[in-house]
PDB file of C-alpha atoms in Angstrom:
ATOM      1  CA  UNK M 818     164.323  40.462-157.942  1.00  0.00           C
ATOM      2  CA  UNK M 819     166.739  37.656-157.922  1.00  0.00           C
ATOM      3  CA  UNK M 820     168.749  37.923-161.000  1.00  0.00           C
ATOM      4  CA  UNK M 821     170.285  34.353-160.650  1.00  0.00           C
ATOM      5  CA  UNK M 822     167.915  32.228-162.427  1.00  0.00           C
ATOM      6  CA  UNK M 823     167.698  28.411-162.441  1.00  0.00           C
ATOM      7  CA  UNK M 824     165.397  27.053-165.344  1.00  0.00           C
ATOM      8  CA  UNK M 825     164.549  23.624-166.577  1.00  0.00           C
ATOM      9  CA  UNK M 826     163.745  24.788-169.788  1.00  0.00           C
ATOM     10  CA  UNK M 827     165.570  26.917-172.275  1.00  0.00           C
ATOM     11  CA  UNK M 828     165.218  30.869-171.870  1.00  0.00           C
ATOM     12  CA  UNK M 829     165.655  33.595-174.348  1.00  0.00           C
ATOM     13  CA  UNK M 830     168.972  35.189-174.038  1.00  0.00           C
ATOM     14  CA  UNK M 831     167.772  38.423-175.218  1.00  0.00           C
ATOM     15  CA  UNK M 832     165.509  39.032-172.157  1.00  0.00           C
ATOM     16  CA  UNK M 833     168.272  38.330-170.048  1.00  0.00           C
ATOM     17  CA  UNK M 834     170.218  40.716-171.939  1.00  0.00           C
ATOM     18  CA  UNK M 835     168.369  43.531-172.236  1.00  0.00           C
ATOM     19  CA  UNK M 836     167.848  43.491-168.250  1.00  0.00           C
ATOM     20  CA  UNK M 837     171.774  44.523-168.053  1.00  0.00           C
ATOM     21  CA  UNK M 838     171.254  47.856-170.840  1.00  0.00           C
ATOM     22  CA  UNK M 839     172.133  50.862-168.245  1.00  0.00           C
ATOM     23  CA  UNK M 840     172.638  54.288-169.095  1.00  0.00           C
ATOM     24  CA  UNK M 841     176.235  53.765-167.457  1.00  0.00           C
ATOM     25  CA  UNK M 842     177.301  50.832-168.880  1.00  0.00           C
ATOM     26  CA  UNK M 843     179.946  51.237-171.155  1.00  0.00           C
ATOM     27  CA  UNK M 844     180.961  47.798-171.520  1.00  0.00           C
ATOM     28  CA  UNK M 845     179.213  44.565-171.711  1.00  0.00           C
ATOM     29  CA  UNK M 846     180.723  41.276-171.450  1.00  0.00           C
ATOM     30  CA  UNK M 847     178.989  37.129-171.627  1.00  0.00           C
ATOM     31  CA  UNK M 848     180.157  34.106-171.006  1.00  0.00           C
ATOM     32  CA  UNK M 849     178.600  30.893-171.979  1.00  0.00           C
ATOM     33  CA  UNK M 850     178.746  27.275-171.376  1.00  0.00           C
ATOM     34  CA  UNK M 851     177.741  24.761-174.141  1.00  0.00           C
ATOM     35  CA  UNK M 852     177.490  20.574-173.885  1.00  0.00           C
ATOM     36  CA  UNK M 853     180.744  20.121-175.495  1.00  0.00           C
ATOM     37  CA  UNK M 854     181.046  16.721-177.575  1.00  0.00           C
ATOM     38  CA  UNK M 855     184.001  15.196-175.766  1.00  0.00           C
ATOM     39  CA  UNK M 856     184.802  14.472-172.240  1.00  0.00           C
ATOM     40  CA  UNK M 857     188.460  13.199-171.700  1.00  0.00           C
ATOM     41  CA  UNK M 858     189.022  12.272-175.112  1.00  0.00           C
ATOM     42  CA  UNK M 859     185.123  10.202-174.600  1.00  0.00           C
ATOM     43  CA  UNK M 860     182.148  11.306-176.984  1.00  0.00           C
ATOM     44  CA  UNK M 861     179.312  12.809-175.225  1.00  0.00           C
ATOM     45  CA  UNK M 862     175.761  12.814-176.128  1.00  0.00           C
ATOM     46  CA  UNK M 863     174.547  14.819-173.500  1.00  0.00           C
ATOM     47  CA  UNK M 864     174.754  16.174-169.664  1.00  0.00           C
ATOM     48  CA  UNK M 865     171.995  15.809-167.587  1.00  0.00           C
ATOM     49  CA  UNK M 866     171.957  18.818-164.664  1.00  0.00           C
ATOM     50  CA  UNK M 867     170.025  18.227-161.580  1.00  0.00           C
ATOM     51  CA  UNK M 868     170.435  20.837-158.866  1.00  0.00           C
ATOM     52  CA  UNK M 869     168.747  22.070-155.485  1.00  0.00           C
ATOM     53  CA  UNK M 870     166.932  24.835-157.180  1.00  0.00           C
ATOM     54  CA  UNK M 871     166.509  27.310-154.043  1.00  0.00           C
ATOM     55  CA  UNK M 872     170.151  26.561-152.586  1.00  0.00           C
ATOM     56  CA  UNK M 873     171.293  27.592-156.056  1.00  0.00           C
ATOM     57  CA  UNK M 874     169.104  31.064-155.632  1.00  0.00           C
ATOM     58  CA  UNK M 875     170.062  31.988-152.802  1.00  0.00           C
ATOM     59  CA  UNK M 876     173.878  30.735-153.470  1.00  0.00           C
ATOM     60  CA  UNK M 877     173.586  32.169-156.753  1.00  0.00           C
ATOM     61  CA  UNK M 878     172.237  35.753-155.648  1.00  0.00           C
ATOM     62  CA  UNK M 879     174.748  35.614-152.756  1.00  0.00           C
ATOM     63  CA  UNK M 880     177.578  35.578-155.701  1.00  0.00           C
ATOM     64  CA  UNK M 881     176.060  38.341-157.661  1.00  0.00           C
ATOM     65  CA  UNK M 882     175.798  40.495-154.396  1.00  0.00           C
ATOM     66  CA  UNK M 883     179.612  39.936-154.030  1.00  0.00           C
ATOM     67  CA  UNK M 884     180.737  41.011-157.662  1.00  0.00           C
ATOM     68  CA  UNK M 885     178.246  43.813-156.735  1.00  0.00           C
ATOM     69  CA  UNK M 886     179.970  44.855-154.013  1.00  0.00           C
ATOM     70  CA  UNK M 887     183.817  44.045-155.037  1.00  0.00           C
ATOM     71  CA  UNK M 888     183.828  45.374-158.740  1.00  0.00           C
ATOM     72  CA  UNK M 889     182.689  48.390-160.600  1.00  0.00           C
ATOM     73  CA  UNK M 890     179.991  46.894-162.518  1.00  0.00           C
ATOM     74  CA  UNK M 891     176.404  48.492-163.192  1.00  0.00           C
ATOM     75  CA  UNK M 892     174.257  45.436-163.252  1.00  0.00           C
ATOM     76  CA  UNK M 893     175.067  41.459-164.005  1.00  0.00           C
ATOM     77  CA  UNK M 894     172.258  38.158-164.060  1.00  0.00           C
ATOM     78  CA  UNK M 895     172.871  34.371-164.513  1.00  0.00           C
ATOM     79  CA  UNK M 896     171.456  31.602-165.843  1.00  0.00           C
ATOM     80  CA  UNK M 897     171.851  27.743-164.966  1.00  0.00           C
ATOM     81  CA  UNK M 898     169.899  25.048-166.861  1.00  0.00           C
ATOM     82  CA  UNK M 899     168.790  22.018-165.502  1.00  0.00           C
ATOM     83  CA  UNK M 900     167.272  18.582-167.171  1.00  0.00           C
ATOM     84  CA  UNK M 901     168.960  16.904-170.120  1.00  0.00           C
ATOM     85  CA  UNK M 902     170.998  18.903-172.174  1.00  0.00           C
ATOM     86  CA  UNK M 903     172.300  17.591-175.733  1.00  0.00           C
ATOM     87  CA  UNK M 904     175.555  18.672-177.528  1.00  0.00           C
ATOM     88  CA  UNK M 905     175.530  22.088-177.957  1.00  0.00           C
ATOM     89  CA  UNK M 906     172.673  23.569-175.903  1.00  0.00           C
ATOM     90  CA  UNK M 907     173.691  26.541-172.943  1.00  0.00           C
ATOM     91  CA  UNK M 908     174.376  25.018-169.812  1.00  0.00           C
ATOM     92  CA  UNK M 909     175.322  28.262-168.128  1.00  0.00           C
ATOM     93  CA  UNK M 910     174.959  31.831-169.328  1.00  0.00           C
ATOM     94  CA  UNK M 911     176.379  35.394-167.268  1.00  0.00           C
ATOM     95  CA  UNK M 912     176.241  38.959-168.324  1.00  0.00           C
ATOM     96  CA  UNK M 913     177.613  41.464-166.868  1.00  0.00           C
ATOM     97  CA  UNK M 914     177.656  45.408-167.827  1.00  0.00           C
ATOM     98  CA  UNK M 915     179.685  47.517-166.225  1.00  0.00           C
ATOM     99  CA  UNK M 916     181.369  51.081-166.826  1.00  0.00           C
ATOM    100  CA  UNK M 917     184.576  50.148-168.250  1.00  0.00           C
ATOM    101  CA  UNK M 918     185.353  46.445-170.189  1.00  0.00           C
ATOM    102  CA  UNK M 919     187.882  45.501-167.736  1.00  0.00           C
ATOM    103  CA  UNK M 920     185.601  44.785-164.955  1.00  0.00           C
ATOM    104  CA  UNK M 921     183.304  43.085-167.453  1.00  0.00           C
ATOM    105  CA  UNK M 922     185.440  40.771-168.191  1.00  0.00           C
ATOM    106  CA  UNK M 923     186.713  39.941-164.911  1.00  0.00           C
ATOM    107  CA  UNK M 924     183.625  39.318-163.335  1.00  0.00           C
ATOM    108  CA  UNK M 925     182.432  37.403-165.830  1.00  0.00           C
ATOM    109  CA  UNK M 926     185.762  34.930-164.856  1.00  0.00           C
ATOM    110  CA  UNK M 927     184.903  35.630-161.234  1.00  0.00           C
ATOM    111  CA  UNK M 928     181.485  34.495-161.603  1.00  0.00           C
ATOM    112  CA  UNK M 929     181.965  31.571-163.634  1.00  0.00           C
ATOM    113  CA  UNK M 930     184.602  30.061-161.086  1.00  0.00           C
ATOM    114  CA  UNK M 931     182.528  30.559-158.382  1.00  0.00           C
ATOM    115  CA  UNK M 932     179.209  29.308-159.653  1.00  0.00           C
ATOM    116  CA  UNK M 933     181.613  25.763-160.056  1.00  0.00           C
ATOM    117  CA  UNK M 934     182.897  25.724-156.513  1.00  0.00           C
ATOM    118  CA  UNK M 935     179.854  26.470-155.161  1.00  0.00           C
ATOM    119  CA  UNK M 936     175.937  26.308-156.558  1.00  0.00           C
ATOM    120  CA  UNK M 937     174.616  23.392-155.641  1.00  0.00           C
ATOM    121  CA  UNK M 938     174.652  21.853-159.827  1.00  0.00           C
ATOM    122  CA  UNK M 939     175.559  18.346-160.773  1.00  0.00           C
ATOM    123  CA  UNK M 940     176.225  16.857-164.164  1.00  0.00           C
ATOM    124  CA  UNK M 941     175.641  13.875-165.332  1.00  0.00           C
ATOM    125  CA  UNK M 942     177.915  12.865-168.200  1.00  0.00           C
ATOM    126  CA  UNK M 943     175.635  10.658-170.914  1.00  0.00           C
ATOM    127  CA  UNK M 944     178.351   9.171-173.085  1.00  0.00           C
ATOM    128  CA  UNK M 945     177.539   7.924-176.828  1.00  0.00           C
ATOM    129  CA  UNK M 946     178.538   4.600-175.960  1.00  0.00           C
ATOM    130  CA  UNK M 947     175.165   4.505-173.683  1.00  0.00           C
ATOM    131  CA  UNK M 948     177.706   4.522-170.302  1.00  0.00           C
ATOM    132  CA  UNK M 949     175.813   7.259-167.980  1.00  0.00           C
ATOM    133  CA  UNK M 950     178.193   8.736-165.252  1.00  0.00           C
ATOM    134  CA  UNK M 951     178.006  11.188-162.235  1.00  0.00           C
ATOM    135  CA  UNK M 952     180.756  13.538-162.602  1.00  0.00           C
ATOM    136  CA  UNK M 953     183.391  13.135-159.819  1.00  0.00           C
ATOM    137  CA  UNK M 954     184.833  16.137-158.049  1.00  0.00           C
ATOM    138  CA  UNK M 955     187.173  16.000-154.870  1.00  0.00           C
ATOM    139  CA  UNK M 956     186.568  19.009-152.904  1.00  0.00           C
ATOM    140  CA  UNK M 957     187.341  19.524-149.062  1.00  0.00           C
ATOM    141  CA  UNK M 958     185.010  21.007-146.191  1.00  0.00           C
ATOM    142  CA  UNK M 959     186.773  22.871-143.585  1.00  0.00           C
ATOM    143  CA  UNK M 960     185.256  23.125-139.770  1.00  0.00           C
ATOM    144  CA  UNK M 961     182.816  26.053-140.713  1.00  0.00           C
ATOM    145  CA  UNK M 962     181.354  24.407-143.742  1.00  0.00           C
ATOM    146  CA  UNK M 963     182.900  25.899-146.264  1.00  0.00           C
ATOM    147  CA  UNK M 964     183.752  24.705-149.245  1.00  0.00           C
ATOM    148  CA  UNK M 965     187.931  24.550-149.844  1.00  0.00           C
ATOM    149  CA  UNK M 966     189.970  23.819-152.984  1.00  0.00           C
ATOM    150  CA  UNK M 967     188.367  21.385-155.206  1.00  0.00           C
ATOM    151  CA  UNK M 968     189.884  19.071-158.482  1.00  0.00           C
ATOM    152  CA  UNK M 969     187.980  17.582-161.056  1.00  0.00           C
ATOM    153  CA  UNK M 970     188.385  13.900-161.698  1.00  0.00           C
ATOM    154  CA  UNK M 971     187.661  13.889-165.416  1.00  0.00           C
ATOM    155  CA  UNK M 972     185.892  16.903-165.567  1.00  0.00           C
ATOM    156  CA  UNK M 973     183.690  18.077-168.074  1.00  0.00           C
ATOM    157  CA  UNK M 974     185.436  21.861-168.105  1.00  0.00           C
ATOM    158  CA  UNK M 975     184.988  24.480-170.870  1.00  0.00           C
TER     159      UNK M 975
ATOM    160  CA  UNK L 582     162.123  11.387-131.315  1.00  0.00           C
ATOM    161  CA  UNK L 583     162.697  13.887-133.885  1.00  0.00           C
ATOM    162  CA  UNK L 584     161.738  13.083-137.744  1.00  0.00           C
ATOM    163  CA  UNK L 585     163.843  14.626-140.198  1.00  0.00           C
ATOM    164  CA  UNK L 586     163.526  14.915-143.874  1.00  0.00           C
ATOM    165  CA  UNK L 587     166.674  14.121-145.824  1.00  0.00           C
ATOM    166  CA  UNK L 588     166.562  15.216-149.530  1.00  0.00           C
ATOM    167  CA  UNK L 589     168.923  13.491-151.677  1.00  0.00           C
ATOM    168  CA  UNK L 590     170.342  14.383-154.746  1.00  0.00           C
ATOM    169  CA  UNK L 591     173.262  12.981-157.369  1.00  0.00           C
ATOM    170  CA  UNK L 592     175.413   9.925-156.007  1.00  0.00           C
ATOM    171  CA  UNK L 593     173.834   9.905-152.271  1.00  0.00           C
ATOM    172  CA  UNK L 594     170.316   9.993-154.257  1.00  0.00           C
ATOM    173  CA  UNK L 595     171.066   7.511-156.508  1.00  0.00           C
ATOM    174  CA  UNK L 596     172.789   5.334-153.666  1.00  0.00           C
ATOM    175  CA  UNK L 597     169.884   5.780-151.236  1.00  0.00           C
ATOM    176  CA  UNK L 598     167.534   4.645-154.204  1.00  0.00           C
ATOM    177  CA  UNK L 599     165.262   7.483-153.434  1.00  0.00           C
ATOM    178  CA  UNK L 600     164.955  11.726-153.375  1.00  0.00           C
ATOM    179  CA  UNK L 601     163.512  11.992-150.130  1.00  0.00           C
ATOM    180  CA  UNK L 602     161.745  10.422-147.086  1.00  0.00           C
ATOM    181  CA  UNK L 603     161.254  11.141-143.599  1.00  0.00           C
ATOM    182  CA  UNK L 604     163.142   9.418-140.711  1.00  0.00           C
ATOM    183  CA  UNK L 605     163.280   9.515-136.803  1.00  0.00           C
ATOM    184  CA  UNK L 606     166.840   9.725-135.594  1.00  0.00           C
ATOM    185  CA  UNK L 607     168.037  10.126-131.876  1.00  0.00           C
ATOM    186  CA  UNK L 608     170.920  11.791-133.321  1.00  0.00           C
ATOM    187  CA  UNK L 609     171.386  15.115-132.677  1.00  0.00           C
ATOM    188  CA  UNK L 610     173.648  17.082-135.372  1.00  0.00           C
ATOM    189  CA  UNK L 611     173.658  16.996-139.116  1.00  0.00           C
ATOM    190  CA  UNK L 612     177.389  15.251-138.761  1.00  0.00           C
ATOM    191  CA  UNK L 613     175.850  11.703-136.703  1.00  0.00           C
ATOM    192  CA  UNK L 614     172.530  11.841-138.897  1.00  0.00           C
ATOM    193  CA  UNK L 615     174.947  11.810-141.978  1.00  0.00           C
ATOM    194  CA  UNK L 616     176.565   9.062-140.328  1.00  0.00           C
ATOM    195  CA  UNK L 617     173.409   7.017-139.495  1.00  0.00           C
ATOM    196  CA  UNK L 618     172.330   7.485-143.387  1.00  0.00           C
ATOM    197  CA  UNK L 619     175.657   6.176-144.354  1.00  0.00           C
ATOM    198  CA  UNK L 620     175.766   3.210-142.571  1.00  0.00           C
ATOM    199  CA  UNK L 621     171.807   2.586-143.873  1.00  0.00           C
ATOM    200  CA  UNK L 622     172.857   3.274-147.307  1.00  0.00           C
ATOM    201  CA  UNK L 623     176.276   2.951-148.227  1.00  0.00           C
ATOM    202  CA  UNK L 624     176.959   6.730-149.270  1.00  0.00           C
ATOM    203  CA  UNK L 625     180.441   6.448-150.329  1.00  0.00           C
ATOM    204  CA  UNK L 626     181.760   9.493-149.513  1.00  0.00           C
ATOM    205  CA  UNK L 627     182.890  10.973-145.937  1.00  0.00           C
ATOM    206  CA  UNK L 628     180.853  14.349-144.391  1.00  0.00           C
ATOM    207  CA  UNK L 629     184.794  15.851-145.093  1.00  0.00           C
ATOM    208  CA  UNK L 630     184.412  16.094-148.780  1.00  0.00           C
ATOM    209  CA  UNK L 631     180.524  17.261-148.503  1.00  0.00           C
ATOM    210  CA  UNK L 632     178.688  20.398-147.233  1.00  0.00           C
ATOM    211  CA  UNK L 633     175.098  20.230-145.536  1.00  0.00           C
ATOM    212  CA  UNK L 634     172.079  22.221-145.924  1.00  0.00           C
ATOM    213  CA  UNK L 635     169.596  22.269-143.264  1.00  0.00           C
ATOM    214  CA  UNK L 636     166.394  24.414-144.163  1.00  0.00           C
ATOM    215  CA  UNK L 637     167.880  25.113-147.785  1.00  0.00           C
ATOM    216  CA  UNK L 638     170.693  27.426-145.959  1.00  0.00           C
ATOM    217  CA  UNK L 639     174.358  25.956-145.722  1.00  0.00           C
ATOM    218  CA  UNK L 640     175.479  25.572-142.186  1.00  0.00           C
ATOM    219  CA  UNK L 641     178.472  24.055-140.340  1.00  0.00           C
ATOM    220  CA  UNK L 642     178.391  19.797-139.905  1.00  0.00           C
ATOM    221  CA  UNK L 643     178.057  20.811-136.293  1.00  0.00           C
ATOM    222  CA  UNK L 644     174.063  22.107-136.829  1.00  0.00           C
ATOM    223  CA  UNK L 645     171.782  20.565-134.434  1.00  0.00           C
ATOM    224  CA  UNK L 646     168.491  19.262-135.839  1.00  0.00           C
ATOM    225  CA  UNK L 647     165.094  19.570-134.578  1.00  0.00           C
ATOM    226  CA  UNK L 648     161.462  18.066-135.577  1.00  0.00           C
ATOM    227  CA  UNK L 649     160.580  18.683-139.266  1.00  0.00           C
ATOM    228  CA  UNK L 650     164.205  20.084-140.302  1.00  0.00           C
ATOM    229  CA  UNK L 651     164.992  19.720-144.139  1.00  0.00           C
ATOM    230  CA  UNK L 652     168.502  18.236-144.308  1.00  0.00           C
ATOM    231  CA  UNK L 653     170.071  17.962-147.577  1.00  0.00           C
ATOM    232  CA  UNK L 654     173.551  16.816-148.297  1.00  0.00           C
ATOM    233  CA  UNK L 655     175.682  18.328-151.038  1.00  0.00           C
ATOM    234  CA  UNK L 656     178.463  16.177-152.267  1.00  0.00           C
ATOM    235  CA  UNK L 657     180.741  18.140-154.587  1.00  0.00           C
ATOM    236  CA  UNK L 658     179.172  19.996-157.188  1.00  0.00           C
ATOM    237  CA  UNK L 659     179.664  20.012-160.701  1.00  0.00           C
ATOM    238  CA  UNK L 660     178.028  22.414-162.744  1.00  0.00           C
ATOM    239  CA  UNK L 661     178.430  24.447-164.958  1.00  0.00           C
TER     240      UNK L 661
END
């Protein structure tokens, strides 16, 4: 099962959740990403997300399999929305249970950071004042295709 | 010569003023066929700042392209 899901419609949490109850888990740890209401001091609306859904899987899974390998966790899924999103609604959601609450918590960071750099997600920034704008992100390629540093240019970060 | 379907999305979609078509190229890597689209459609930015997807799989600019390959290319992303 690929436990990185990409969804154009809004899914219950609590399914999600209850996929990451193990027997060894003594710690369980979320992070979330909500349409915020301001975007460099401009009022937001909403954020339309439009992705290449089965670069994202794969991308996506590829990410879990690495927290899998590199932390002592006992199971962790994702979420990423697409379509329009108003003020408020989850954008991104990650679990992650794991024996102890320190590696919880760190992958949930981990994860997070590298969903940004490197699922295949755009946002579209719908500002009140009817302006609609792509979000603009430098980021370098080196020779093997891989993706290098990156800045945001007026990002919309949590 | 080879037909390849480009898929656009975000600024290169919006830019091209479509998601997709198919196009006969007698280029020969994903690097001159991103070069041949840019000259067609303007795409601002330079195959340095993007990554490329052939076949929904990332691969080097380098890739060589054959008859019928899905090319898609990823300008920086943004989610989350």
């Amino acid at each position: 099962m690929n436990r990185f899901l990409i969804a154009d419609t809004s899914v219950d949490i609590g399914t999600l959740r209850e996929t990451l109850l193990k027997p060894e888990a003594g710690g369980f740890c979320t992070f979330e990403e909500w349409v915020r209401q301001t975007n460099d001091g401009r009022l937001v609306s909403a954020i339309g997300y439009e992705a290449f859904a089965p670069l994202v899987t794969s991308e996506g899974q590829v990410i879990l399999d690495e927290v899998r390998e590199r932390f002592d966790i006992a199971e962790t899924c994702a979420m990423h929305r697409t379509g329009y999103l108003p003020v408020g609604d989850l954008a991104v959601w990650i679990g992650v249970a794991a024996p102890h609450r320190c590696a919880a918590c760190k992958v949930c960071r981990y994860m997070i950071d590298e969903i940004r750099r490197r699922v295949p997600v755009w946002k579209r920034e719908h500002y009140v004042d009817g302006q609609i704008e792509w979000e603009s992100v430098i980021m370098s390629v080196d020779v093997t295709g891989q993706p290098g540093p990156f800045k945001t240019g007026g990002g919309h970060a949590p | 010569m080879p037909r390849i379907e480009p898929e656009y999305f975000a600024q290169p979609g919006e830019q091209a003023g479509r998601r997709a078509e198919t196009r006969e190229t007698s280029v020969t890597t994903a690097v001159a066929f991103y070069e041949e689209l840019r000259v067609a459609y303007g795409f601002a930015l330079p195959a340095g700042q993007m990554r490329v997807a052939v076949n929904a799989v990332f691969c080097p600019w380098t890739r060589s392209l054959k008859e019928g390959d899905h090319v898609v290319f990823i300008p920086p992303v943004s989610g989350g």
